[in-house]
């Protein structure tokens, strides 16, 4: 009897032991944890600035272990008297600072509630200026920068050298931000590591995706285009609620924002919406939002749109044979033309191509006729060379767009036999570069800054210049006259001043004064009638 009892107990015990062993084998292990007391988590990405507005800024960074988040900030690097916290344990830290003043410089540090990961004189940002406010703004442009190449670093260094002690208001990415597959590790080595000590920590970034950002190595590109489950959307924050200006898109793939008197549209030319609509599908949600946004922002001084796939290129890609490029040209760009957009910037080809101010060409390259489609035959370089006056627009005639394709930050070459595209005569396929927009009031300058520091292309656009003004002024009282165009070395018919404005004292009768720019491309006329 006792023997049977022990046998019964043994039969009960063995399954329990086996179950316990199996449970131990599948017990999940912690992959990440806070480090031991007194040891800081390491900073492995950032900080970088996102979703800039006139009164807020998002600061992001990544650590190698879980920790809480704190940003200390203030008006000087020595007095970071304000804080913003997130008490949840995270490795991906996203802190939004609110209640800031417009167009104001703040210094900051990042870390946990008790420790600091990074702090210094180079940790600063400037909030965006109020929408519509004129000023002097600089916006950086990096196209197809997602390779860890010597060229990428040279382009970066020359851009920073050109910038000097000036502040960059913001900068943009034109897509293909991480080669070859847009994976998180590729973002780290090919983008974040390259810019972590300079542009990322100081200047807010507004990116768009390219086709390489939409790769999915486990499924297919087509799946990624529909699901948007790619590292790009995890790594960047976008102003989707209209907080940076424009109409809320409520979609990370596309959005708009204002930098003073410049309105930007950041668009997605490769992903799909509702599993079928792309940028070239004019009935899709993205294009319907674009129409609403443009209609609501007609009062802006400048309108700039940017995305990845160019409507015109014969560089490393062919806009006559690649379906999406053809459809964008045939179906989409005329919407922007009708709305008075001033500038379109794209990447994709690893070269540089740029048009004159043009309108109305939606066909293949052989059908382009410069006399028909160019609204100006000037180079637009505004440098004193032959036929180089600025491109001009005004309130009564706001038609015409300059198209730029700049995708050679990290790689260059491999152009098509007919390079450059007939519509894009200002071109280069031998050296890489980035670009910068410089806007002062009614003047917009674009410069292509190459890897050797040489500016190999540039153009200028102006609005509402060459004015004729009639003035009634009291005789004997000082009167100030100002040229309608920003510039230097002005030439006034009265006196030898070279400044933008001069002061005169009207005498009897009516007298005409003129002012021209240094290259005699622009001229304002003032008819001053002296009255008692």
Coordinates of C-alpha atoms in Angstrom, one line a residue:
X1 CA 0.0 0.0 0.0
X2 CA 2.8 2.4 1.0
X3 CA 4.6 1.6 -2.3
X4 CA 1.6 2.6 -4.3
X5 CA 1.3 5.8 -2.4
X6 CA 4.9 6.9 -3.2
X7 CA 4.4 5.9 -6.8
X8 CA 1.3 8.2 -6.9
X9 CA 3.3 11.1 -5.4
X10 CA 6.1 10.6 -7.9
X11 CA 3.6 10.8 -10.8
X12 CA 2.3 14.1 -9.5
X13 CA 5.8 15.6 -8.9
X14 CA 7.4 14.9 -12.3
X15 CA 4.9 16.9 -14.4
X16 CA 5.3 19.8 -12.0
X17 CA 9.1 19.7 -12.4
X18 CA 8.8 19.6 -16.2
X19 CA 6.3 22.4 -16.2
X20 CA 8.5 24.5 -14.0
X21 CA 11.5 23.9 -16.3
X22 CA 9.5 24.7 -19.5
X23 CA 8.2 27.9 -17.9
X24 CA 11.7 29.0 -17.0
X25 CA 12.8 28.4 -20.6
X26 CA 10.2 30.7 -22.2
X27 CA 10.3 33.3 -19.5
X28 CA 10.9 36.7 -21.3
X29 CA 14.1 38.5 -20.6
X30 CA 14.4 42.2 -20.2
X31 CA 16.1 43.7 -23.3
X32 CA 16.4 47.2 -21.9
X33 CA 16.6 48.5 -18.3
X34 CA 17.7 51.5 -16.4
X35 CA 21.4 51.3 -15.7
X36 CA 22.8 50.7 -12.3
X37 CA 22.6 53.5 -9.8
X38 CA 25.1 56.2 -10.6
X39 CA 25.6 55.2 -14.3
X40 CA 24.1 57.4 -16.9
X41 CA 22.3 56.0 -20.0
X42 CA 24.4 56.9 -23.0
X43 CA 23.2 59.4 -25.6
X44 CA 23.1 57.6 -29.0
X45 CA 21.1 60.0 -31.1
X46 CA 20.4 63.7 -31.0
X47 CA 19.4 66.0 -29.8
X48 CA 17.5 67.2 -32.8
X49 CA 14.8 69.9 -33.2
X50 CA 11.3 69.2 -34.7
X51 CA 7.9 70.8 -35.2
X52 CA 9.1 74.3 -34.7
X53 CA 6.4 77.0 -34.2
X54 CA 6.4 80.6 -33.1
X55 CA 5.8 79.6 -29.5
X56 CA 7.0 75.9 -29.1
X57 CA 9.7 73.5 -30.1
X58 CA 10.0 69.7 -29.9
X59 CA 13.4 68.3 -28.8
X60 CA 14.1 64.6 -29.5
X61 CA 16.9 62.3 -28.5
X62 CA 17.6 58.6 -27.9
X63 CA 19.4 56.7 -25.1
X64 CA 20.8 53.2 -24.9
X65 CA 18.7 52.4 -21.8
X66 CA 15.4 53.4 -20.3
X67 CA 15.4 56.8 -18.5
X68 CA 13.1 59.6 -17.7
X69 CA 13.3 62.8 -19.8
X70 CA 14.0 66.4 -18.8
X71 CA 14.9 69.5 -20.9
X72 CA 16.2 72.5 -19.0
X73 CA 16.1 75.7 -21.0
X74 CA 16.5 79.5 -20.7
X75 CA 17.6 82.7 -22.3
X76 CA 21.3 82.1 -21.7
X77 CA 23.5 79.0 -21.6
X78 CA 24.4 79.7 -18.0
X79 CA 20.8 80.1 -16.7
X80 CA 18.6 77.2 -17.8
X81 CA 15.9 78.2 -15.3
X82 CA 12.9 76.4 -17.0
X83 CA 12.2 72.7 -17.3
X84 CA 9.9 70.3 -19.2
X85 CA 9.7 66.7 -18.1
X86 CA 8.4 63.3 -19.1
X87 CA 8.4 60.9 -16.1
X88 CA 7.8 57.8 -18.2
X89 CA 10.8 55.5 -18.7
X90 CA 11.8 55.7 -22.4
X91 CA 14.7 55.3 -24.8
X92 CA 13.0 57.5 -27.4
X93 CA 12.7 60.9 -25.8
X94 CA 10.3 63.5 -27.2
X95 CA 9.8 66.7 -25.2
X96 CA 7.7 69.7 -26.3
X97 CA 8.6 73.1 -25.0
X98 CA 5.6 75.5 -24.9
X99 CA 4.9 79.1 -24.0
X100 CA 7.9 80.4 -25.8
X101 CA 8.3 83.8 -27.5
X102 CA 8.4 84.2 -31.3
X103 CA 11.7 84.6 -33.1
X104 CA 13.6 84.2 -29.8
X105 CA 16.8 82.3 -29.0
X106 CA 16.8 79.8 -26.2
X107 CA 19.5 77.5 -24.8
X108 CA 18.8 74.1 -23.5
X109 CA 20.2 70.8 -22.0
X110 CA 18.8 67.3 -22.2
X111 CA 19.0 64.5 -19.7
X112 CA 17.0 62.7 -17.0
X113 CA 15.4 64.2 -13.9
X114 CA 18.7 64.2 -12.0
X115 CA 21.4 64.0 -14.7
X116 CA 22.5 65.9 -17.8
X117 CA 23.4 64.2 -21.0
X118 CA 24.3 67.3 -23.1
X119 CA 24.6 71.0 -22.4
X120 CA 26.6 73.8 -23.9
X121 CA 26.8 77.0 -25.9
X122 CA 26.0 75.0 -29.1
X123 CA 22.7 73.7 -27.6
X124 CA 20.3 76.4 -28.7
X125 CA 17.4 77.1 -31.0
X126 CA 15.4 80.1 -32.3
X127 CA 11.6 79.9 -32.5
X128 CA 10.0 80.7 -35.8
X129 CA 9.0 84.3 -36.6
X130 CA 5.3 85.2 -36.7
X131 CA 3.5 84.1 -39.9
X132 CA 3.6 86.9 -42.5
X133 CA 6.4 88.9 -40.8
X134 CA 9.1 90.0 -43.1
X135 CA 12.7 89.6 -42.1
X136 CA 16.0 88.0 -43.2
X137 CA 15.5 84.2 -43.3
X138 CA 17.9 81.4 -44.3
X139 CA 16.6 77.9 -45.1
X140 CA 18.9 74.9 -45.8
X141 CA 18.1 72.3 -48.4
X142 CA 19.6 68.8 -48.4
X143 CA 18.6 66.4 -51.1
X144 CA 19.3 62.6 -51.2
X145 CA 21.7 62.9 -48.2
X146 CA 21.2 59.3 -46.9
X147 CA 24.7 57.9 -47.5
X148 CA 27.6 57.8 -45.1
X149 CA 30.0 59.2 -47.8
X150 CA 33.0 61.5 -47.9
X151 CA 31.0 63.7 -50.3
X152 CA 28.2 64.0 -47.7
X153 CA 30.6 65.3 -45.1
X154 CA 32.3 67.7 -47.5
X155 CA 28.9 69.1 -48.6
X156 CA 27.9 69.5 -44.9
X157 CA 31.2 71.3 -44.0
X158 CA 31.0 73.7 -46.9
X159 CA 27.4 74.5 -46.1
X160 CA 28.3 75.3 -42.5
X161 CA 31.3 77.4 -43.7
X162 CA 29.0 79.4 -45.9
X163 CA 26.5 79.9 -43.1
X164 CA 29.3 81.3 -40.9
X165 CA 27.9 83.1 -37.8
X166 CA 24.5 83.5 -39.3
X167 CA 21.5 81.6 -37.9
X168 CA 19.7 79.0 -40.1
X169 CA 16.0 79.6 -39.6
X170 CA 15.2 76.0 -40.6
X171 CA 16.3 73.2 -43.0
X172 CA 14.6 70.6 -45.1
X173 CA 15.3 67.1 -46.4
X174 CA 14.1 66.2 -49.9
X175 CA 13.8 62.4 -49.3
X176 CA 16.0 59.3 -49.7
X177 CA 17.3 60.2 -46.2
X178 CA 18.7 56.8 -45.5
X179 CA 20.2 54.4 -48.1
X180 CA 19.6 51.8 -49.2
X181 CA 16.5 50.6 -47.4
X182 CA 15.5 53.4 -45.0
X183 CA 16.2 51.2 -41.9
X184 CA 16.7 52.7 -38.5
X185 CA 20.3 51.7 -38.3
X186 CA 20.9 53.3 -41.7
X187 CA 19.4 56.5 -40.5
X188 CA 21.8 56.4 -37.6
X189 CA 25.0 55.9 -39.5
X190 CA 24.1 57.8 -42.7
X191 CA 22.3 60.8 -41.3
X192 CA 22.0 61.3 -37.5
X193 CA 25.7 60.6 -36.8
X194 CA 26.8 63.0 -39.6
X195 CA 24.8 66.0 -38.4
X196 CA 24.6 65.4 -34.7
X197 CA 27.3 67.9 -33.6
X198 CA 26.2 70.7 -35.9
X199 CA 22.9 71.3 -37.7
X200 CA 20.6 68.9 -35.9
X201 CA 21.0 70.4 -32.4
X202 CA 20.6 74.0 -33.5
X203 CA 18.1 74.3 -36.3
X204 CA 14.6 72.8 -36.7
X205 CA 14.2 70.2 -39.5
X206 CA 11.3 69.7 -41.8
X207 CA 11.7 66.5 -43.8
X208 CA 9.9 64.7 -46.6
X209 CA 10.3 61.0 -47.6
X210 CA 11.7 59.5 -50.8
X211 CA 11.4 56.0 -52.4
X212 CA 14.4 54.6 -50.4
X213 CA 12.7 55.7 -47.2
X214 CA 9.7 53.5 -48.2
X215 CA 11.7 50.3 -48.6
X216 CA 10.6 47.3 -46.5
X217 CA 13.1 44.5 -46.5
X218 CA 10.7 41.9 -44.9
X219 CA 7.8 42.6 -47.3
X220 CA 7.9 44.8 -50.4
X221 CA 8.1 48.5 -51.2
X222 CA 4.5 48.3 -52.3
X223 CA 3.5 47.2 -48.8
X224 CA 5.4 50.0 -47.2
X225 CA 3.8 52.6 -49.4
X226 CA 0.4 51.5 -48.2
X227 CA 1.1 50.9 -44.5
X228 CA 3.6 53.7 -43.9
X229 CA 5.2 51.4 -41.4
X230 CA 8.7 52.6 -42.0
X231 CA 11.5 54.1 -39.8
X232 CA 11.0 57.5 -41.4
X233 CA 7.7 58.1 -39.5
X234 CA 9.2 56.8 -36.2
X235 CA 12.3 59.0 -36.5
X236 CA 10.7 62.3 -37.3
X237 CA 7.9 64.4 -35.9
X238 CA 5.8 66.6 -38.2
X239 CA 3.5 69.6 -37.6
X240 CA 0.3 67.8 -38.7
X241 CA -2.1 69.9 -36.7
X242 CA -1.4 73.2 -38.4
X243 CA 0.6 74.4 -35.4
X244 CA 3.5 75.6 -37.6
X245 CA 1.1 77.4 -40.0
X246 CA -1.1 76.4 -42.8
X247 CA -4.1 74.0 -42.8
X248 CA -3.9 70.9 -40.6
X249 CA -3.2 67.8 -42.6
X250 CA -3.6 65.3 -39.8
X251 CA -1.2 63.1 -41.7
X252 CA 2.6 62.7 -41.1
X253 CA 3.2 62.1 -44.8
X254 CA 2.5 65.8 -45.8
X255 CA 2.1 69.1 -44.0
X256 CA 2.7 72.8 -44.3
X257 CA 4.4 75.5 -42.2
X258 CA 5.3 79.2 -42.3
X259 CA 8.7 80.8 -41.9
X260 CA 7.8 84.5 -41.6
X261 CA 6.4 85.5 -45.0
X262 CA 7.3 82.2 -46.6
X263 CA 4.7 79.4 -46.8
X264 CA 6.1 75.9 -47.3
X265 CA 4.3 72.7 -48.4
X266 CA 6.2 69.5 -47.6
X267 CA 4.7 66.7 -49.7
X268 CA 5.0 62.9 -50.1
X269 CA 5.5 61.8 -53.7
X270 CA 5.8 58.0 -53.1
X271 CA 3.6 56.8 -50.3
X272 CA -0.1 56.0 -50.9
X273 CA -3.1 57.3 -49.1
X274 CA -6.2 55.1 -48.6
X275 CA -4.2 52.2 -50.3
X276 CA -4.4 53.8 -53.8
X277 CA -3.8 57.6 -54.0
X278 CA -0.4 59.1 -54.7
X279 CA 0.6 62.7 -55.2
X280 CA -0.2 62.5 -58.9
X281 CA -3.8 61.4 -58.2
X282 CA -5.6 64.7 -58.0
X283 CA -8.7 63.3 -56.4
X284 CA -6.7 61.8 -53.5
X285 CA -6.7 63.2 -49.9
X286 CA -3.2 64.7 -50.2
X287 CA -4.0 66.8 -53.3
X288 CA -7.4 67.8 -51.9
X289 CA -5.6 69.1 -48.8
X290 CA -3.0 70.9 -50.9
X291 CA -5.8 72.8 -52.7
X292 CA -7.3 73.9 -49.4
X293 CA -4.0 74.9 -47.9
X294 CA -3.0 77.0 -51.0
X295 CA -6.4 78.7 -51.0
X296 CA -6.0 79.6 -47.3
X297 CA -2.5 81.0 -47.7
X298 CA -2.8 83.4 -50.7
X299 CA -1.7 86.2 -48.5
X300 CA 1.8 84.9 -48.0
X301 CA 4.7 86.7 -49.6
X302 CA 6.3 83.5 -51.0
X303 CA 5.0 79.9 -51.5
X304 CA 7.5 77.1 -51.9
X305 CA 6.6 73.4 -52.4
X306 CA 9.0 70.5 -52.1
X307 CA 8.9 66.7 -52.5
X308 CA 11.2 63.9 -53.7
X309 CA 10.3 63.0 -57.4
X310 CA 11.0 65.8 -59.9
X311 CA 8.7 66.6 -62.9
X312 CA 11.7 67.4 -65.0
X313 CA 15.1 65.6 -65.0
X314 CA 17.5 63.8 -67.2
X315 CA 20.1 63.1 -64.5
X316 CA 20.4 59.7 -62.8
X317 CA 16.6 59.4 -63.4
X318 CA 14.5 60.0 -66.5
X319 CA 11.3 62.1 -66.2
X320 CA 10.1 60.8 -69.5
X321 CA 10.2 57.1 -68.7
X322 CA 9.5 56.8 -64.9
X323 CA 5.8 56.5 -64.4
X324 CA 5.5 58.6 -61.2
X325 CA 7.6 61.5 -62.6
X326 CA 5.5 61.5 -65.8
X327 CA 2.2 61.5 -63.9
X328 CA 3.3 64.3 -61.5
X329 CA 4.2 66.5 -64.4
X330 CA 1.0 65.7 -66.4
X331 CA -1.5 65.8 -63.6
X332 CA -0.2 67.6 -60.6
X333 CA 2.0 70.6 -61.2
X334 CA -0.6 72.6 -63.0
X335 CA -2.5 72.8 -59.7
X336 CA 0.5 74.6 -58.2
X337 CA 0.9 76.8 -61.2
X338 CA -2.7 78.0 -61.0
X339 CA -2.3 78.8 -57.3
X340 CA 0.7 81.0 -57.9
X341 CA 3.4 78.9 -56.3
X342 CA 6.8 80.5 -56.7
X343 CA 9.4 77.7 -56.3
X344 CA 9.4 73.8 -56.5
X345 CA 12.3 71.9 -55.1
X346 CA 12.9 68.1 -55.6
X347 CA 15.6 65.5 -55.3
X348 CA 15.8 61.9 -56.6
X349 CA 18.4 62.4 -59.4
X350 CA 21.9 62.6 -58.0
X351 CA 22.7 65.7 -60.0
X352 CA 21.7 69.4 -60.2
X353 CA 19.3 70.9 -62.7
X354 CA 17.4 74.2 -62.6
X355 CA 14.9 75.9 -64.9
X356 CA 14.1 79.5 -65.8
X357 CA 10.8 80.9 -64.6
X358 CA 8.3 78.8 -66.6
X359 CA 4.8 77.6 -66.9
X360 CA 2.6 75.2 -68.8
X361 CA 4.8 72.4 -70.0
X362 CA 3.4 69.0 -69.1
X363 CA 4.7 66.8 -72.0
X364 CA 7.9 64.9 -72.8
X365 CA 11.2 66.6 -73.1
X366 CA 11.2 66.8 -76.9
X367 CA 8.0 69.0 -76.7
X368 CA 9.6 71.6 -74.6
X369 CA 9.9 75.0 -76.4
X370 CA 11.8 77.6 -74.5
X371 CA 10.1 80.5 -76.3
X372 CA 6.7 79.1 -75.5
X373 CA 7.0 77.9 -71.9
X374 CA 9.7 80.2 -70.4
X375 CA 8.1 83.3 -69.0
X376 CA 11.6 84.9 -68.8
X377 CA 14.6 84.2 -70.8
X378 CA 16.9 85.6 -68.1
X379 CA 19.3 83.3 -66.2
X380 CA 18.0 84.9 -63.1
X381 CA 21.5 84.9 -61.6
X382 CA 21.4 88.6 -60.9
X383 CA 25.2 88.9 -60.9
X384 CA 25.8 91.6 -63.6
X385 CA 26.4 89.0 -66.4
X386 CA 24.5 89.3 -69.7
X387 CA 20.7 88.7 -69.5
X388 CA 20.8 87.8 -65.8
X389 CA 18.1 90.1 -64.3
X390 CA 15.9 88.7 -61.5
X391 CA 12.7 86.9 -62.1
X392 CA 9.8 89.3 -61.4
X393 CA 6.3 88.8 -60.2
X394 CA 3.7 91.1 -58.8
X395 CA 0.2 91.1 -57.4
X396 CA -1.4 91.4 -60.8
X397 CA 0.8 88.7 -62.4
X398 CA 1.9 86.0 -60.0
X399 CA 2.3 83.2 -62.6
X400 CA 5.5 81.3 -63.2
X401 CA 7.5 78.8 -61.2
X402 CA 11.3 78.1 -61.0
X403 CA 11.9 74.3 -60.7
X404 CA 15.0 73.0 -58.9
X405 CA 16.2 69.4 -58.8
X406 CA 19.1 69.1 -56.3
X407 CA 19.8 65.5 -55.1
X408 CA 23.6 65.3 -54.9
X409 CA 24.5 65.8 -51.2
X410 CA 25.9 62.3 -50.8
X411 CA 26.3 60.9 -54.3
X412 CA 26.7 62.4 -57.8
X413 CA 26.8 61.3 -61.5
X414 CA 25.1 58.8 -63.8
X415 CA 23.2 61.2 -66.0
X416 CA 21.1 60.3 -69.1
X417 CA 22.5 61.0 -72.6
X418 CA 20.3 64.1 -73.0
X419 CA 21.4 65.6 -69.7
X420 CA 20.4 68.3 -68.7
X421 CA 16.6 68.3 -69.4
X422 CA 15.8 70.9 -72.0
X423 CA 13.6 72.8 -69.4
X424 CA 16.5 72.7 -66.9
X425 CA 19.5 74.3 -68.6
X426 CA 21.4 75.3 -65.5
X427 CA 22.9 72.0 -64.5
X428 CA 25.9 70.0 -63.2
X429 CA 26.6 66.3 -62.9
X430 CA 30.3 66.3 -61.7
X431 CA 30.1 67.6 -58.1
X432 CA 27.7 67.4 -55.2
X433 CA 26.1 70.1 -53.2
X434 CA 23.4 71.4 -50.9
X435 CA 21.4 74.6 -51.3
X436 CA 20.1 77.6 -49.3
X437 CA 17.2 79.9 -49.6
X438 CA 17.7 83.5 -48.4
X439 CA 14.6 85.6 -48.2
X440 CA 14.5 89.3 -47.3
X441 CA 11.0 90.8 -47.7
X442 CA 10.1 90.7 -51.4
X443 CA 13.4 89.3 -52.5
X444 CA 14.2 85.5 -52.7
X445 CA 17.7 84.2 -53.4
X446 CA 18.6 80.6 -54.1
X447 CA 22.2 79.4 -54.0
X448 CA 23.7 76.0 -54.8
X449 CA 26.7 75.5 -52.5
X450 CA 29.0 72.8 -53.8
X451 CA 31.3 70.4 -52.0
X452 CA 34.3 72.6 -52.7
X453 CA 32.6 75.7 -51.4
X454 CA 31.9 77.2 -54.8
X455 CA 28.4 78.6 -55.6
X456 CA 27.9 77.2 -59.1
X457 CA 24.4 78.3 -59.6
X458 CA 22.1 81.0 -58.1
X459 CA 19.0 82.9 -59.0
X460 CA 16.9 85.8 -57.6
X461 CA 13.2 86.4 -57.6
X462 CA 11.5 89.6 -56.6
X463 CA 7.9 90.8 -56.3
X464 CA 6.3 94.2 -56.6
X465 CA 9.3 96.2 -57.8
X466 CA 9.9 98.7 -60.6
X467 CA 7.3 101.0 -58.9
X468 CA 6.1 104.4 -60.0
X469 CA 5.0 106.5 -57.1
X470 CA 3.4 109.9 -57.0
X471 CA 3.9 111.8 -53.7
X472 CA 2.6 115.1 -52.5
X473 CA 4.9 116.6 -49.9
X474 CA 5.1 119.9 -48.0
X475 CA 7.6 122.3 -49.4
X476 CA 10.7 122.7 -47.3
X477 CA 10.0 119.6 -45.1
X478 CA 12.2 116.5 -45.2
X479 CA 10.8 113.5 -47.2
X480 CA 12.2 110.0 -47.1
X481 CA 12.1 107.8 -50.3
X482 CA 12.9 104.1 -50.2
X483 CA 13.6 101.7 -53.1
X484 CA 11.1 98.8 -53.5
X485 CA 13.8 96.2 -53.8
X486 CA 16.4 95.0 -51.2
X487 CA 19.9 95.1 -52.5
X488 CA 23.1 97.2 -52.2
X489 CA 25.0 99.9 -54.1
X490 CA 21.8 101.8 -55.0
X491 CA 22.1 104.6 -57.6
X492 CA 19.9 107.6 -56.9
X493 CA 19.4 110.4 -59.4
X494 CA 19.5 112.8 -56.5
X495 CA 22.9 112.8 -54.7
X496 CA 25.6 110.1 -54.4
X497 CA 24.0 108.0 -51.7
X498 CA 24.2 104.2 -52.2
X499 CA 21.7 103.4 -49.5
X500 CA 18.2 101.9 -50.0
X501 CA 16.5 105.1 -48.7
X502 CA 17.4 108.8 -49.0
X503 CA 16.0 112.0 -47.6
X504 CA 15.2 115.1 -49.7
X505 CA 13.7 118.5 -49.1
X506 CA 11.1 119.3 -51.8
X507 CA 11.2 122.7 -53.4
X508 CA 8.7 124.4 -55.6
X509 CA 6.9 122.5 -58.4
X510 CA 7.1 118.8 -59.4
X511 CA 10.3 116.9 -59.7
X512 CA 11.1 113.3 -60.7
X513 CA 13.6 111.1 -58.8
X514 CA 14.8 107.6 -59.8
X515 CA 16.7 104.8 -58.1
X516 CA 18.2 101.8 -59.8
X517 CA 20.0 98.7 -58.6
X518 CA 23.7 98.2 -59.0
X519 CA 23.2 96.2 -62.3
X520 CA 20.6 98.6 -63.8
X521 CA 18.0 95.8 -63.9
X522 CA 15.5 97.5 -61.7
X523 CA 14.2 101.1 -61.5
X524 CA 11.8 102.9 -59.2
X525 CA 10.4 106.3 -60.1
X526 CA 9.1 108.9 -57.6
X527 CA 7.2 111.9 -58.8
X528 CA 7.3 114.5 -56.0
X529 CA 5.0 117.5 -56.0
X530 CA 5.8 120.1 -53.5
X531 CA 2.8 121.9 -52.0
X532 CA 2.5 124.6 -49.3

